[in-house]
mmCIF file of N, CA and C in Angstrom:
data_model
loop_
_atom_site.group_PDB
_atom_site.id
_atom_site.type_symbol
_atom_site.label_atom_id
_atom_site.label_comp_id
_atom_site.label_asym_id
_atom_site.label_seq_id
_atom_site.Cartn_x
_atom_site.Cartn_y
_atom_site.Cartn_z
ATOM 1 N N UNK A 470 10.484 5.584 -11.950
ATOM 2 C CA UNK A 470 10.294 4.906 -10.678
ATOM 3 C C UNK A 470 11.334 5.422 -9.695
ATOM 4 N N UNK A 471 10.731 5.907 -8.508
ATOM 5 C CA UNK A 471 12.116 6.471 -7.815
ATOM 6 C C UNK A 471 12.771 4.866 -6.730
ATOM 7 N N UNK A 472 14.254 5.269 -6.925
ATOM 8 C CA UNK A 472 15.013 4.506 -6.062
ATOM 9 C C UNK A 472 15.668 4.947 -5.202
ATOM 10 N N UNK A 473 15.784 4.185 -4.119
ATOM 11 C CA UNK A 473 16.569 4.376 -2.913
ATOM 12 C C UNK A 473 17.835 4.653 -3.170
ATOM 13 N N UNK A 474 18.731 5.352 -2.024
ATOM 14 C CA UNK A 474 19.869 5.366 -2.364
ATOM 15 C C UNK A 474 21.275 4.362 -3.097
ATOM 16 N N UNK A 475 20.135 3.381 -2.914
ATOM 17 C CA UNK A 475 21.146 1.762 -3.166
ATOM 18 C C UNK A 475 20.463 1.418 -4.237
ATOM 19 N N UNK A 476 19.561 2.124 -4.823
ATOM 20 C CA UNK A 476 19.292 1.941 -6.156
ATOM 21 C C UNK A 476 18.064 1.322 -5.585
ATOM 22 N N UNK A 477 17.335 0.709 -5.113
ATOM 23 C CA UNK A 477 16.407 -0.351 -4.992
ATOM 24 C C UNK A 477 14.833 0.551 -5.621
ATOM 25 N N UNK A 478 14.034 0.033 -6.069
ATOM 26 C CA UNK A 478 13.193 0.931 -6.674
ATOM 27 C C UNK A 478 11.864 0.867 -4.902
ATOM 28 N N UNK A 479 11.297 2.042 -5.037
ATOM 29 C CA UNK A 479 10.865 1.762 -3.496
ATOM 30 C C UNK A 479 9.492 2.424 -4.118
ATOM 31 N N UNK A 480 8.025 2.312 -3.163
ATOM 32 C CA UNK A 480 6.930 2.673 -3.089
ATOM 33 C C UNK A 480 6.496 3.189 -1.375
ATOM 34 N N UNK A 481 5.973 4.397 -1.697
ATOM 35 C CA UNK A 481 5.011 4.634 0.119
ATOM 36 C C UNK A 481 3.829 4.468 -0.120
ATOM 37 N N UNK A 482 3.305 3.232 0.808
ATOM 38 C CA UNK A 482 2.130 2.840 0.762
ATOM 39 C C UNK A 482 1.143 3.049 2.151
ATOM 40 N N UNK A 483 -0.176 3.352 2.078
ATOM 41 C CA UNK A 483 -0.855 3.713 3.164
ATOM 42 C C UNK A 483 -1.003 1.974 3.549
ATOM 43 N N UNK A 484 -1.571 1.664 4.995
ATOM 44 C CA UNK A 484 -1.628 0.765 5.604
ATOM 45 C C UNK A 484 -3.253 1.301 6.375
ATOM 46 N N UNK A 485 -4.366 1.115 5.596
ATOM 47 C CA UNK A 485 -5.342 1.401 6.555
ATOM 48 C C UNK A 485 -6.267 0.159 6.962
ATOM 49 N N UNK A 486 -6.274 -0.351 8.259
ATOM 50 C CA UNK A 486 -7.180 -1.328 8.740
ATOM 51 C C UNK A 486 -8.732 -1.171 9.591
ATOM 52 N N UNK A 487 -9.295 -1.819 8.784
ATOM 53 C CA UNK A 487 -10.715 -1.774 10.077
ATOM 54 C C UNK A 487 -11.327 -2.944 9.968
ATOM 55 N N UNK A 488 -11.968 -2.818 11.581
ATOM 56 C CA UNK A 488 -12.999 -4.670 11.328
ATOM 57 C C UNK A 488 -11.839 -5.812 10.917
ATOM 58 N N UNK A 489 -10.654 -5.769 11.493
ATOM 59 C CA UNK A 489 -9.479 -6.507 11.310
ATOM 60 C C UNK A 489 -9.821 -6.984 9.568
ATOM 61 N N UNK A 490 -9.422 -6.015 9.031
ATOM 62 C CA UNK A 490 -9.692 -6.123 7.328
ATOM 63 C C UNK A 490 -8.734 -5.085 7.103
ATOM 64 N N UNK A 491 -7.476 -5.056 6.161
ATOM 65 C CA UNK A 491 -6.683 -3.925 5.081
ATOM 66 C C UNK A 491 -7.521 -3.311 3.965
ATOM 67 N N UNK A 492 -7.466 -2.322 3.847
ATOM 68 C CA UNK A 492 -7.335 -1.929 2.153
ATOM 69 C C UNK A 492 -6.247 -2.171 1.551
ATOM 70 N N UNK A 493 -7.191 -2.730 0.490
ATOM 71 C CA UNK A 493 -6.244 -2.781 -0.645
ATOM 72 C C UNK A 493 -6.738 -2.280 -2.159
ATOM 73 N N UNK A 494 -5.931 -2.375 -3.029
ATOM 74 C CA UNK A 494 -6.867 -1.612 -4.163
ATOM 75 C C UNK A 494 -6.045 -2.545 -5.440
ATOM 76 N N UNK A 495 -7.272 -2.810 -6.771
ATOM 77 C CA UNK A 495 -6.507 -3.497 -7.898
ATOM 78 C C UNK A 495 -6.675 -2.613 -8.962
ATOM 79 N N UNK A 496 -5.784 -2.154 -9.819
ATOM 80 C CA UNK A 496 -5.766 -1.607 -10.955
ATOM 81 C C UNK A 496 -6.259 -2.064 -12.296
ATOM 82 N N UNK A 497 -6.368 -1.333 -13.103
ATOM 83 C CA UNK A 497 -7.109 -1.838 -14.273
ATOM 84 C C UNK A 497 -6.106 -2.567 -15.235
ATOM 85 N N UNK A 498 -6.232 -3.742 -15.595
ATOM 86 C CA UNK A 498 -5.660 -4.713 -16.405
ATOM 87 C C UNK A 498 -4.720 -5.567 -15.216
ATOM 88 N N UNK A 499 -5.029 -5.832 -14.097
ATOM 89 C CA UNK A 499 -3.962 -6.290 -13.093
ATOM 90 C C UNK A 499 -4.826 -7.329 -12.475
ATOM 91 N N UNK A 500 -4.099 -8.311 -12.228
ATOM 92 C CA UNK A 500 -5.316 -9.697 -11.367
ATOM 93 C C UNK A 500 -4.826 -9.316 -9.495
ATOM 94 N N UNK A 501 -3.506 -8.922 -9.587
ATOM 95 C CA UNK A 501 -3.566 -8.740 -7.942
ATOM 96 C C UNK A 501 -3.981 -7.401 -7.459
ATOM 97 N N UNK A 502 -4.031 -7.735 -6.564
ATOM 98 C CA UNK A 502 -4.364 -6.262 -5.255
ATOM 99 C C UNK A 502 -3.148 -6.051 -4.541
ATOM 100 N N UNK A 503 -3.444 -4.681 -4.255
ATOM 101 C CA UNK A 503 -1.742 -3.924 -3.779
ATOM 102 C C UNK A 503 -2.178 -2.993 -2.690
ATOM 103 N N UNK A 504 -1.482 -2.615 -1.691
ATOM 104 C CA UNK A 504 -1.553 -1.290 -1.052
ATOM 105 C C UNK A 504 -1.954 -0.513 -1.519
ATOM 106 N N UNK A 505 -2.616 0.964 -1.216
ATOM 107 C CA UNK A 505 -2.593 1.854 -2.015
ATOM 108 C C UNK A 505 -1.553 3.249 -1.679
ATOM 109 N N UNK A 506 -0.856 3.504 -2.700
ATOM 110 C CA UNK A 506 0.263 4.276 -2.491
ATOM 111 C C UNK A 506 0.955 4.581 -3.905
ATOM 112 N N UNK A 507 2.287 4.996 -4.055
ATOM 113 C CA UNK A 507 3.158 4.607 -5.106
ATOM 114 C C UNK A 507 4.122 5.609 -5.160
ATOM 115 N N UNK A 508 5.068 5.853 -6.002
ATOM 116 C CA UNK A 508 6.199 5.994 -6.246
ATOM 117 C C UNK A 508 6.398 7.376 -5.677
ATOM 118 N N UNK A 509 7.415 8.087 -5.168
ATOM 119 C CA UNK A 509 7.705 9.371 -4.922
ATOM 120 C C UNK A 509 8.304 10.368 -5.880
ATOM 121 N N UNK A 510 7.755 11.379 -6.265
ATOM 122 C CA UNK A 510 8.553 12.348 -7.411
ATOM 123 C C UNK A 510 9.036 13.126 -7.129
ATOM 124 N N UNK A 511 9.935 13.642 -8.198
ATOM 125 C CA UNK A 511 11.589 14.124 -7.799
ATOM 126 C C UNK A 511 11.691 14.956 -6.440
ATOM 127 N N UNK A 512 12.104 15.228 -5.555
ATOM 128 C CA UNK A 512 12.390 15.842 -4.133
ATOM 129 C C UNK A 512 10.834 15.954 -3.075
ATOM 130 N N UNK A 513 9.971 14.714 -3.276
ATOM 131 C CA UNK A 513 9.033 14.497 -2.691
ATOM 132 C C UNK A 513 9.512 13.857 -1.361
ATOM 133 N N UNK A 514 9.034 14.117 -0.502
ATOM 134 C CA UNK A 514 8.728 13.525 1.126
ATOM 135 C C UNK A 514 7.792 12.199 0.834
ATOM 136 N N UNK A 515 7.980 11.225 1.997
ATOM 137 C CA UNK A 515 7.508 10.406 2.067
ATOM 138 C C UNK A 515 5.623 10.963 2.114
ATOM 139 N N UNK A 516 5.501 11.816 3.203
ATOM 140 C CA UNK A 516 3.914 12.424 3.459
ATOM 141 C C UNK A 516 3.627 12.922 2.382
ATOM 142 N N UNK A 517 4.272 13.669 1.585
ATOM 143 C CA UNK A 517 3.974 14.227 0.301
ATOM 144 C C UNK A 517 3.506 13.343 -0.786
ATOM 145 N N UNK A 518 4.381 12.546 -0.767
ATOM 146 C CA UNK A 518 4.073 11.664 -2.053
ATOM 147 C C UNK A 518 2.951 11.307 -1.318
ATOM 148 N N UNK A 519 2.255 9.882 -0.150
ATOM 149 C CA UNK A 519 1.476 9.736 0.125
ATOM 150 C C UNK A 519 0.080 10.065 0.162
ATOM 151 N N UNK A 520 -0.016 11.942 0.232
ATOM 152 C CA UNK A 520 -1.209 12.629 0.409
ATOM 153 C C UNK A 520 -1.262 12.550 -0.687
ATOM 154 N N UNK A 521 -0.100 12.485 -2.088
ATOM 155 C CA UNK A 521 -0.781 12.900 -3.479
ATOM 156 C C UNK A 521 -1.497 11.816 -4.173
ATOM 157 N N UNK A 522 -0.722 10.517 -4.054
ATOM 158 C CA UNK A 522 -0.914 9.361 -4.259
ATOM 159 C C UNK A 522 -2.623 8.954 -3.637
ATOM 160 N N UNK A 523 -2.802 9.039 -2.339
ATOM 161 C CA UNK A 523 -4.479 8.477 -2.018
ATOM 162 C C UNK A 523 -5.360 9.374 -2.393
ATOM 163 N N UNK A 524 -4.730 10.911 -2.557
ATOM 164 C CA UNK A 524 -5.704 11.693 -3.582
ATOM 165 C C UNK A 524 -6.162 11.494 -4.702
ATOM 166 N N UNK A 525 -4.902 10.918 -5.872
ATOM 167 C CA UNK A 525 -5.107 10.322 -7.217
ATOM 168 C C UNK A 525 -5.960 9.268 -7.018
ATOM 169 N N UNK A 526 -5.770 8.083 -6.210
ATOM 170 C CA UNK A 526 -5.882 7.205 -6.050
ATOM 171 C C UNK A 526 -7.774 6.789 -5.814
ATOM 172 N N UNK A 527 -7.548 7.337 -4.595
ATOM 173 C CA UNK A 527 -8.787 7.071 -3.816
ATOM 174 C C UNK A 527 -9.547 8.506 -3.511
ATOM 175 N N UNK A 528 -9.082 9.474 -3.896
ATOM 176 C CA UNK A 528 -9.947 10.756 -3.768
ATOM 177 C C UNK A 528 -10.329 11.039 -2.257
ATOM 178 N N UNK A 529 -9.240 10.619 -1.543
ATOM 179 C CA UNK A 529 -9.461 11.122 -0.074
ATOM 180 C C UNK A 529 -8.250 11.967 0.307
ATOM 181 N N UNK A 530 -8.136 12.690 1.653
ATOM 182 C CA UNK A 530 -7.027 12.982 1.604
ATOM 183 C C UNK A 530 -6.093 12.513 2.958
ATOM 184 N N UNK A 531 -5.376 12.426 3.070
ATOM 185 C CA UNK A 531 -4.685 11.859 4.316
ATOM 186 C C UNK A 531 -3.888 13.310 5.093
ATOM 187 N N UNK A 532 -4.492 13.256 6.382
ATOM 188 C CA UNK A 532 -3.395 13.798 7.308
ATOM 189 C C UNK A 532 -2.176 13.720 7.852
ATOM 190 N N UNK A 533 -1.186 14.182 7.217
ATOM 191 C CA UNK A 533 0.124 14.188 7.195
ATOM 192 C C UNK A 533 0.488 13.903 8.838
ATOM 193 N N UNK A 534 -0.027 14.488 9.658
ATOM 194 C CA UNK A 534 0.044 14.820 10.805
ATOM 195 C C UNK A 534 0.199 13.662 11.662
ATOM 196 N N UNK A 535 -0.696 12.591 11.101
ATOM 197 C CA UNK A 535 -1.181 11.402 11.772
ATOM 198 C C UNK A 535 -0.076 10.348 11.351
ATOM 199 N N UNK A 536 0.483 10.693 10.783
ATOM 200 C CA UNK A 536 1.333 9.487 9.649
ATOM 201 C C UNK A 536 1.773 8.812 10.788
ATOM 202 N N UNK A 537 2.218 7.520 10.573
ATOM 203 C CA UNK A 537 3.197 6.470 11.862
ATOM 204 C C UNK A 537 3.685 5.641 10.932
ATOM 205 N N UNK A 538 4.937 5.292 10.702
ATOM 206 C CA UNK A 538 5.579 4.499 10.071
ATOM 207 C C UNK A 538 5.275 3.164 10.405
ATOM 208 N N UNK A 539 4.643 2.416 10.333
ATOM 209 C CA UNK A 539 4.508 0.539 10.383
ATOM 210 C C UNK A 539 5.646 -0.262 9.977
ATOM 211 N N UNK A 540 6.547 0.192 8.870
ATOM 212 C CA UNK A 540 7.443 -0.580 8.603
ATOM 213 C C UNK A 540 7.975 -0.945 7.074
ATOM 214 N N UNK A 541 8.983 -1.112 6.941
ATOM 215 C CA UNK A 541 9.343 -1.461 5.572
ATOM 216 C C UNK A 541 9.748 -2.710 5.170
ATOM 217 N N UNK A 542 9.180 -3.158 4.131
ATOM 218 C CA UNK A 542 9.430 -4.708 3.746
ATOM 219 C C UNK A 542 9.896 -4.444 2.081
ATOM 220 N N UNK A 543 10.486 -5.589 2.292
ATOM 221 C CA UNK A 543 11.764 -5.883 1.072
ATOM 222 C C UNK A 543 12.164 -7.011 0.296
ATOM 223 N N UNK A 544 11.666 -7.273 -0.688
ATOM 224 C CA UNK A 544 11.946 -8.960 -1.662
ATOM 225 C C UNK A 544 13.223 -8.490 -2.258
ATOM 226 N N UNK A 545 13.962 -9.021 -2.299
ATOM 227 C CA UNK A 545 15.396 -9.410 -2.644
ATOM 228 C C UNK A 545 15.486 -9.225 -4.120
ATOM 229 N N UNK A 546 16.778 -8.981 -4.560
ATOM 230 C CA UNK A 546 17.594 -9.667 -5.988
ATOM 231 C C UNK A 546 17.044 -10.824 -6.181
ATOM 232 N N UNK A 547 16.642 -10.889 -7.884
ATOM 233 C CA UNK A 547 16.343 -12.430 -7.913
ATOM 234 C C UNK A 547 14.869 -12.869 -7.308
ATOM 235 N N UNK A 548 14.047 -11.952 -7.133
ATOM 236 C CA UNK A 548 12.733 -12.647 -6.564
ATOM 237 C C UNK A 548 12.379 -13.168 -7.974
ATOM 238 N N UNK A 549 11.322 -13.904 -7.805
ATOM 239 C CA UNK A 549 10.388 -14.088 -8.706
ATOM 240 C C UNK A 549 9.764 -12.772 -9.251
ATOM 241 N N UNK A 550 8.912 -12.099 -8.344
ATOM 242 C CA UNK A 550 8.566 -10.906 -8.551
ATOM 243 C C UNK A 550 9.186 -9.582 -8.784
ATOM 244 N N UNK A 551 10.154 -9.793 -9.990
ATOM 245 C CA UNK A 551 11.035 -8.758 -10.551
ATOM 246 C C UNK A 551 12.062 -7.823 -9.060
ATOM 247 N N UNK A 552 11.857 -9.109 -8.329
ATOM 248 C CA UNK A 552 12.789 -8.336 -6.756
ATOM 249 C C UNK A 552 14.315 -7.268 -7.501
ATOM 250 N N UNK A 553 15.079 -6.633 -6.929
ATOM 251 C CA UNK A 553 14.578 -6.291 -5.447
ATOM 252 C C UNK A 553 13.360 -4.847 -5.644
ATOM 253 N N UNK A 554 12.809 -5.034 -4.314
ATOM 254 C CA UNK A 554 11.861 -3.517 -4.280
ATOM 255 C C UNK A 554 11.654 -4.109 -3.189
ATOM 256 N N UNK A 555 11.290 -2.744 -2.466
ATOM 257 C CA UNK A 555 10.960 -1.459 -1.176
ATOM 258 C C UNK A 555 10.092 -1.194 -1.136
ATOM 259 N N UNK A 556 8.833 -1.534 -0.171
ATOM 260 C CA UNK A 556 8.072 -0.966 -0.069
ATOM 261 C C UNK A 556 7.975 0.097 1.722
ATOM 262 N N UNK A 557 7.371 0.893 1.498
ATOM 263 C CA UNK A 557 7.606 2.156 3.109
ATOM 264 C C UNK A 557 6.057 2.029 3.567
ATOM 265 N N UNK A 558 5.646 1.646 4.500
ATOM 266 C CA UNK A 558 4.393 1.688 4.745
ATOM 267 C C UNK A 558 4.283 2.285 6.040
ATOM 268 N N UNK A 559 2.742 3.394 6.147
ATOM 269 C CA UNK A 559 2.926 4.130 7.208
ATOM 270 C C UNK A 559 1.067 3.590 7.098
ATOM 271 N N UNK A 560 0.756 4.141 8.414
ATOM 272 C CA UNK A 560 -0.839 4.383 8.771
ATOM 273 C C UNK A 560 -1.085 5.677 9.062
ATOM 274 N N UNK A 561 -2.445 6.001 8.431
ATOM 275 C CA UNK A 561 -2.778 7.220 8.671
ATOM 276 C C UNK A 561 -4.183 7.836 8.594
ATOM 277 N N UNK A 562 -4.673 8.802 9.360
ATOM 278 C CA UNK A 562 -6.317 9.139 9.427
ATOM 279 C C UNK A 562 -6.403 9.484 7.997
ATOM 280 N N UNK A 563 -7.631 9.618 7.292
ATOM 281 C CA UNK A 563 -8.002 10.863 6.543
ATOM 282 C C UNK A 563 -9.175 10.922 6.262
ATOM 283 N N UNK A 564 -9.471 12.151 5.739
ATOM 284 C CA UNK A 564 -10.848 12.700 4.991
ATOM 285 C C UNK A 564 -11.356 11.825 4.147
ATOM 286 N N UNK A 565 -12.595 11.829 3.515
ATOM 287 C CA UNK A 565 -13.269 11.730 2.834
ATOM 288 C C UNK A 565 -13.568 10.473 2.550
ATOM 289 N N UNK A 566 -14.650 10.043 1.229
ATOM 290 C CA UNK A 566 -14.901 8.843 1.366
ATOM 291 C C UNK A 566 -13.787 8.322 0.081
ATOM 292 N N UNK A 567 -13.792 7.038 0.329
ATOM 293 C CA UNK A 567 -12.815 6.249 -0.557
ATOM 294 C C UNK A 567 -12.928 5.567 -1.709
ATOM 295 N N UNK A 568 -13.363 7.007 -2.617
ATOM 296 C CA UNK A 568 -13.657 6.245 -3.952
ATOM 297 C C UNK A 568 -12.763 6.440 -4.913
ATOM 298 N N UNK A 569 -12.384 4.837 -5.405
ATOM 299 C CA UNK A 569 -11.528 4.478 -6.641
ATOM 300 C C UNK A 569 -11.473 5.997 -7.639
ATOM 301 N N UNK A 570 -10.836 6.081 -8.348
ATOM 302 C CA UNK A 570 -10.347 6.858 -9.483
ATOM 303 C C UNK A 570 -10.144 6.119 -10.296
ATOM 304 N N UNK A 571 -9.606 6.482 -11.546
ATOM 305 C CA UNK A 571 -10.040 6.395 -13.128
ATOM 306 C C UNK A 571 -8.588 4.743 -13.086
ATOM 307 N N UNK A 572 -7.497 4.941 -12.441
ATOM 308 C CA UNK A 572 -6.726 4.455 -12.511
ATOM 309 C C UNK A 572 -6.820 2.850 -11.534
ATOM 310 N N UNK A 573 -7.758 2.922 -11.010
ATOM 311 C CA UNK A 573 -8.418 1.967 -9.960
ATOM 312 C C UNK A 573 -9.712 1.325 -10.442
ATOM 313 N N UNK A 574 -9.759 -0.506 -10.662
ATOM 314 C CA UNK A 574 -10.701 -0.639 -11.328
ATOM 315 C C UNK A 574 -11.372 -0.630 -9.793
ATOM 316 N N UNK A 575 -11.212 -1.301 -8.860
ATOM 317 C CA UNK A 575 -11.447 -1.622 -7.551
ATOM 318 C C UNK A 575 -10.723 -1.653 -6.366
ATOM 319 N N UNK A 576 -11.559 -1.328 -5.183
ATOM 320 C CA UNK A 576 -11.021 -1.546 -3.674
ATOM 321 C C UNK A 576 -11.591 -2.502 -3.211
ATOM 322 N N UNK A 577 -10.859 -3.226 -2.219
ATOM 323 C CA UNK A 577 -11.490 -4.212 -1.308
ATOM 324 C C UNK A 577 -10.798 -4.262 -0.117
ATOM 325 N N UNK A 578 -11.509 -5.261 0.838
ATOM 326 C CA UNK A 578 -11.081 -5.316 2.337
ATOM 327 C C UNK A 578 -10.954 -6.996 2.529
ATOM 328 N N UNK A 579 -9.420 -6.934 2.704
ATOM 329 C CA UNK A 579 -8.404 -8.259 2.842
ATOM 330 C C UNK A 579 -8.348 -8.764 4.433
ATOM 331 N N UNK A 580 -8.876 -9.754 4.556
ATOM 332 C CA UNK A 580 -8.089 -10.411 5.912
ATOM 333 C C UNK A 580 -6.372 -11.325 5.616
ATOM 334 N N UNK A 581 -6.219 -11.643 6.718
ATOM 335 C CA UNK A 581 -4.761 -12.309 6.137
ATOM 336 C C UNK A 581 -4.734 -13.888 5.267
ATOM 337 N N UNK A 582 -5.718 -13.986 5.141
ATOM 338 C CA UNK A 582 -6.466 -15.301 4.763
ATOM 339 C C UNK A 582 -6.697 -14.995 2.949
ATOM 340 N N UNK A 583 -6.502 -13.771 2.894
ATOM 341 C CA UNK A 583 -6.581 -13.132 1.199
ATOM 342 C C UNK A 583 -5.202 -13.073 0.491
ATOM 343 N N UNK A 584 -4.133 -13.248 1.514
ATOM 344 C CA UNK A 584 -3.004 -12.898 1.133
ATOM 345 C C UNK A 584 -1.915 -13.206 -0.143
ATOM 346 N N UNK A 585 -2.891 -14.574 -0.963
ATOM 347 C CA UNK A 585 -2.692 -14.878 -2.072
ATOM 348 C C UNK A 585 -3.185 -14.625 -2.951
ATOM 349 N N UNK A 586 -3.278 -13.292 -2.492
ATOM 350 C CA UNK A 586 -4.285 -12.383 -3.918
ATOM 351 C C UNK A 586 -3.425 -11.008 -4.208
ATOM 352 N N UNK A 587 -2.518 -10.838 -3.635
ATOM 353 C CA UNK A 587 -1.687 -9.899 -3.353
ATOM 354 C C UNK A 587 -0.504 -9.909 -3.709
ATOM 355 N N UNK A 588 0.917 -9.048 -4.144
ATOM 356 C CA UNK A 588 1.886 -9.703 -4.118
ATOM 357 C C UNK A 588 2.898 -9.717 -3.196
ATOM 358 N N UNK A 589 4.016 -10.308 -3.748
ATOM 359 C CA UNK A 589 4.901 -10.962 -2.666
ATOM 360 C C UNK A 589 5.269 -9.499 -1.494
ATOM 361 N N UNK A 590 5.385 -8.661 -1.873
ATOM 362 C CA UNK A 590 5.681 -7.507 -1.081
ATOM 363 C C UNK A 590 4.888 -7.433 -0.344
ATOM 364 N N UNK A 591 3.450 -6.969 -0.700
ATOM 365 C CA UNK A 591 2.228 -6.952 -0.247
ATOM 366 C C UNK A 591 2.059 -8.073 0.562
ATOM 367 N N UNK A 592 1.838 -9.071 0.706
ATOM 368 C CA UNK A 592 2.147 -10.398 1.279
ATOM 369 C C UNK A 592 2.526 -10.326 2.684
ATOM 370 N N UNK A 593 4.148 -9.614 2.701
ATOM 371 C CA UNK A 593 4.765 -9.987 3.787
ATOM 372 C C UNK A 593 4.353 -8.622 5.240
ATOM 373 N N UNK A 594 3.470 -7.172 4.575
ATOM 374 C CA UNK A 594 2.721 -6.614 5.040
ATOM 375 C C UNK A 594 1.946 -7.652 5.697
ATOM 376 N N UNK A 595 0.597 -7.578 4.960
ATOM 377 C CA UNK A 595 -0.015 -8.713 5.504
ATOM 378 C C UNK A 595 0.080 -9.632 6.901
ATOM 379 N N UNK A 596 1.284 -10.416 6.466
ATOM 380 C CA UNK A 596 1.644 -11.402 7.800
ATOM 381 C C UNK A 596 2.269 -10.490 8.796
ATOM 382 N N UNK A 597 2.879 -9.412 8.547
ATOM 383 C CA UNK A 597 3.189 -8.590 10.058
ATOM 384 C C UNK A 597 1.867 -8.148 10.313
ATOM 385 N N UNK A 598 0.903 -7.837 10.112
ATOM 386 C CA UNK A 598 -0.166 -7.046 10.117
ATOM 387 C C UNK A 598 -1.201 -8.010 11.240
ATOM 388 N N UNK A 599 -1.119 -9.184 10.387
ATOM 389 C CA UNK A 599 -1.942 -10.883 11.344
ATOM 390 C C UNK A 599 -0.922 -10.819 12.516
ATOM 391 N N UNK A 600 0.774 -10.994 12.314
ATOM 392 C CA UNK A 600 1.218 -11.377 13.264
ATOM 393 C C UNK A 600 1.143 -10.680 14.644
ATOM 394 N N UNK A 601 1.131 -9.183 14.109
ATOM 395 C CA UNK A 601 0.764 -8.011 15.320
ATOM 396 C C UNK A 601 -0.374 -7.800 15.373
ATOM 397 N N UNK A 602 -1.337 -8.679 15.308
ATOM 398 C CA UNK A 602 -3.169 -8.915 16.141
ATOM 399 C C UNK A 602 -3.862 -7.958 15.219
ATOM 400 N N UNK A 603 -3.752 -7.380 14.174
ATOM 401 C CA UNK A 603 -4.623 -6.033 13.766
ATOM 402 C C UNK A 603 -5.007 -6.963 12.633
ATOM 403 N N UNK A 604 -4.508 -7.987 11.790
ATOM 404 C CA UNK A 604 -5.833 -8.855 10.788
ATOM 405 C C UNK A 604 -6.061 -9.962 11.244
ATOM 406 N N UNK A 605 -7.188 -10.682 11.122
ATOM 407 C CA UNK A 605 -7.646 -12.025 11.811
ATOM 408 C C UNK A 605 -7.288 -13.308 10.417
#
């Protein structure tokens, strides 16, 4: 799992919205839904890891080009949810259509009203996402 310089274990996650709805995606043996993204490997870029990650992921590819940072959110030492962790979330265009991979049982499209289906990281996406008008 890569960590931040402060040790914190961190993820880059895509942020794609439409029809004021997120993607999100749930893995196989997992009850919540998560961003889709994940961990960066050894001397990977944030865009790097990203394009490789929604490739594995979702078999699309993302334009590096387009990337915009949205923001980073952070659960503490001591969460419930094995805190602390980092998540890096950017938005970005890409290719192709968005179908799950082997590692993905399913995708779906979250309003902020889903947000207890998600976790706490994921979560606090979410409410910036409602709070800045882009989920209903």
């Amino acid at each position: 799992m890569t960590r931040s310089d402060k040790g914190v274990p961190e993820k880059v996650a895509w942020v794609l919205v439409r029809d004021n709805r997120v993607l999100v995606t749930r893995s196989h043996g997992r009850d919540r839904f998560y961003f889709p993204g994940g961990h960066r490997e050894p001397g990977e870029s944030d865009s790097e890891t990203l394009v490789r990650e929604i490739a594995e992921e979702l078999r699309a590819r993302i334009d590096p080009a387009s990337m915009v940072h949205f923001g980073t959110f952070e659960i503490g030492e001591g969460h419930p949810e094995h805190g602390p962790f980092r998540m890096i979330c950017y938005t970005a265009d890409h290719r192709g259509e968005l179908t799950p991979s082997r590692e993905i049982a399913e995708k779906a499209w979250f309003r902020h009203t889903d947000r207890d289906r998600v976790s706490a990281v994921d979560e606090l996406v979410l409410t910036a996402l409602h709070e800045s008008g882009w989920l209903t």
